[in-house]
XYZ file of N, CA and C in Angstrom:
240
model
N 44.691 103.959 74.841
C 45.702 102.921 74.734
C 45.424 102.132 73.452
N 46.409 102.002 72.577
C 46.221 101.203 71.363
C 45.885 99.753 71.701
N 45.224 99.093 70.755
C 44.716 97.735 70.966
C 45.803 96.761 71.409
N 46.959 96.771 70.753
C 48.016 95.810 71.099
C 48.534 96.050 72.515
N 48.597 97.311 72.947
C 49.026 97.609 74.317
C 47.993 97.122 75.319
N 46.722 97.269 74.985
C 45.655 96.799 75.874
C 45.732 95.286 76.020
N 45.958 94.591 74.915
C 46.092 93.133 74.977
C 47.270 92.736 75.854
N 48.381 93.449 75.719
C 49.562 93.152 76.535
C 49.265 93.355 78.012
N 48.546 94.425 78.338
C 48.208 94.703 79.736
C 47.322 93.606 80.306
N 46.362 93.152 79.524
C 45.466 92.086 79.979
C 46.250 90.796 80.183
N 47.155 90.491 79.259
C 47.967 89.281 79.390
C 48.861 89.349 80.624
N 49.475 90.513 80.885
C 50.314 90.666 82.078
C 49.487 90.489 83.344
N 48.287 91.063 83.356
C 47.414 90.932 84.521
C 47.075 89.463 84.749
N 46.722 88.760 83.671
C 46.389 87.340 83.786
C 47.554 86.517 84.304
N 48.756 86.814 83.815
C 49.943 86.099 84.300
C 50.179 86.394 85.776
N 49.933 87.636 86.171
C 50.104 88.005 87.578
C 49.133 87.268 88.480
N 47.887 87.174 88.056
C 46.884 86.441 88.836
C 47.285 84.980 88.929
N 47.662 84.387 87.805
C 48.064 82.983 87.790
C 49.256 82.754 88.709
N 50.252 83.636 88.634
C 51.436 83.495 89.482
C 51.041 83.548 90.944
N 50.185 84.511 91.310
C 49.786 84.642 92.712
C 48.986 83.430 93.177
N 48.142 82.904 92.307
C 47.391 81.700 92.663
C 48.335 80.525 92.887
N 49.294 80.357 91.973
C 50.236 79.250 92.092
C 51.117 79.401 93.323
N 51.463 80.631 93.656
C 52.321 80.881 94.813
C 51.533 80.849 96.119
N 50.224 80.754 96.013
C 49.393 80.728 97.212
C 49.279 82.077 97.887
N 49.513 83.148 97.125
C 49.493 84.485 97.714
C 48.103 85.087 97.792
N 47.156 84.500 97.115
C 45.798 85.027 97.171
C 44.818 83.880 97.071
N 43.635 84.131 97.485
C 42.535 83.176 97.381
C 42.819 81.871 98.110
N 43.462 81.953 99.267
C 43.656 80.723 100.028
C 42.291 80.211 100.459
N 42.095 78.924 100.375
C 40.811 78.330 100.728
C 39.722 78.645 99.720
N 40.067 78.693 98.441
C 39.089 79.003 97.396
C 37.950 77.996 97.428
N 36.769 78.496 97.298
C 35.565 77.673 97.371
C 35.178 77.145 96.001
N 34.520 75.988 96.004
C 33.956 75.465 94.757
C 32.559 76.015 94.544
N 32.031 76.714 95.541
C 30.725 77.349 95.447
C 30.868 78.603 94.590
N 30.090 78.691 93.510
C 30.222 79.800 92.566
C 30.053 81.168 93.195
N 29.040 81.334 94.042
C 28.808 82.633 94.672
C 29.932 83.027 95.606
N 30.405 82.058 96.376
C 31.501 82.344 97.306
C 32.780 82.647 96.534
N 33.037 81.893 95.479
C 34.217 82.145 94.656
C 34.159 83.544 94.059
N 32.984 83.945 93.565
C 32.835 85.287 92.995
C 33.164 86.346 94.043
N 32.691 86.170 95.272
C 32.987 87.134 96.343
C 34.484 87.155 96.651
N 35.114 85.977 96.648
C 36.556 85.920 96.900
C 37.326 86.646 95.797
N 36.919 86.429 94.556
C 37.592 87.110 93.441
C 37.399 88.614 93.522
N 36.190 89.054 93.844
C 35.940 90.492 93.980
C 36.784 91.080 95.110
N 36.928 90.334 96.200
C 37.784 90.796 97.295
C 39.231 90.922 96.853
N 39.695 89.952 96.061
C 41.069 90.010 95.565
C 41.251 91.200 94.620
N 40.281 91.425 93.740
C 40.356 92.559 92.808
C 40.389 93.872 93.586
N 39.566 93.977 94.619
C 39.561 95.173 95.476
C 40.950 95.381 96.088
N 41.530 94.324 96.626
C 42.866 94.419 97.222
C 43.901 94.820 96.165
N 43.873 94.170 95.017
C 44.845 94.421 93.947
C 44.805 95.877 93.486
N 43.599 96.426 93.349
C 43.459 97.778 92.803
C 43.512 98.893 93.839
N 43.188 98.596 95.098
C 43.068 99.671 96.085
C 44.061 99.590 97.238
N 44.703 98.445 97.447
C 45.593 98.315 98.601
C 47.006 97.877 98.237
N 47.137 96.993 97.269
C 48.451 96.419 96.955
C 49.342 97.429 96.236
N 50.560 97.655 96.751
C 51.482 98.539 96.039
C 52.020 97.851 94.787
N 52.195 98.627 93.730
C 52.695 98.114 92.453
C 54.022 98.803 92.145
N 55.047 98.025 91.890
C 56.365 98.609 91.625
C 56.348 99.508 90.392
N 55.569 99.152 89.388
C 55.505 99.960 88.164
C 54.830 101.309 88.403
N 54.135 101.445 89.538
C 53.433 102.694 89.859
C 54.102 103.411 91.030
N 55.383 103.165 91.218
C 56.095 103.815 92.312
C 55.613 103.362 93.678
N 55.239 102.098 93.778
C 54.747 101.477 95.009
C 53.423 102.073 95.485
N 52.653 102.596 94.550
C 51.295 103.040 94.842
C 50.331 101.980 94.340
N 49.116 102.010 94.856
C 48.073 101.150 94.299
C 47.559 101.811 93.021
N 46.926 101.054 92.127
C 46.338 101.677 90.944
C 45.339 102.779 91.310
N 44.574 102.594 92.382
C 43.602 103.615 92.786
C 44.302 104.910 93.195
N 45.408 104.803 93.927
C 46.160 105.997 94.326
C 46.741 106.704 93.105
N 47.273 105.926 92.193
C 47.851 106.487 90.970
C 46.776 107.197 90.145
N 45.617 106.576 90.029
C 44.501 107.160 89.278
C 44.035 108.454 89.942
N 43.931 108.462 91.264
C 43.497 109.669 91.974
C 44.472 110.818 91.728
N 45.769 110.539 91.759
C 46.762 111.576 91.474
C 46.652 112.059 90.036
N 46.412 111.153 89.115
C 46.258 111.524 87.709
C 45.064 112.464 87.536
N 43.964 112.152 88.219
C 42.780 113.013 88.135
C 43.093 114.418 88.618
N 43.821 114.543 89.712
C 44.181 115.857 90.252
C 45.100 116.587 89.281
N 46.120 115.891 88.779
C 47.067 116.518 87.840
C 46.375 117.010 86.583
N 45.400 116.272 86.116
C 44.734 116.611 84.859
C 43.403 117.327 85.064
N 43.104 117.664 86.325
C 41.862 118.376 86.653
C 40.663 117.710 85.992
N 40.579 116.413 86.183
C 39.547 115.590 85.553
C 38.682 114.956 86.622
N 37.415 114.792 86.322
C 36.522 114.078 87.232
C 36.537 112.601 86.872
N 36.343 111.729 87.868
C 36.323 110.291 87.570
C 35.141 109.918 86.701
N 35.337 108.873 85.909
C 34.273 108.345 85.058
C 33.180 107.766 85.930
N 31.944 108.063 85.593
C 30.808 107.487 86.314
C 29.812 106.973 85.303
N 29.198 105.825 85.628
C 28.175 105.236 84.747
C 26.914 106.040 84.807
């Protein structure tokens, strides 16, 4: 992905998070405790990437879309 497209994707993601926070759709009861907040954010990221359907992905989660892409391209997932 070219740099400008990556920046656009990050900006869209940030706007989406902000919108959901403002709408009260995620992180209800957010803690001021740093560790608890980190766990809440990780839980939200897990939901966003593995459970929430995305209209731009044909109502699939990003994880489902990625899994299909791997099968179509006969590619193994990236591992550290």
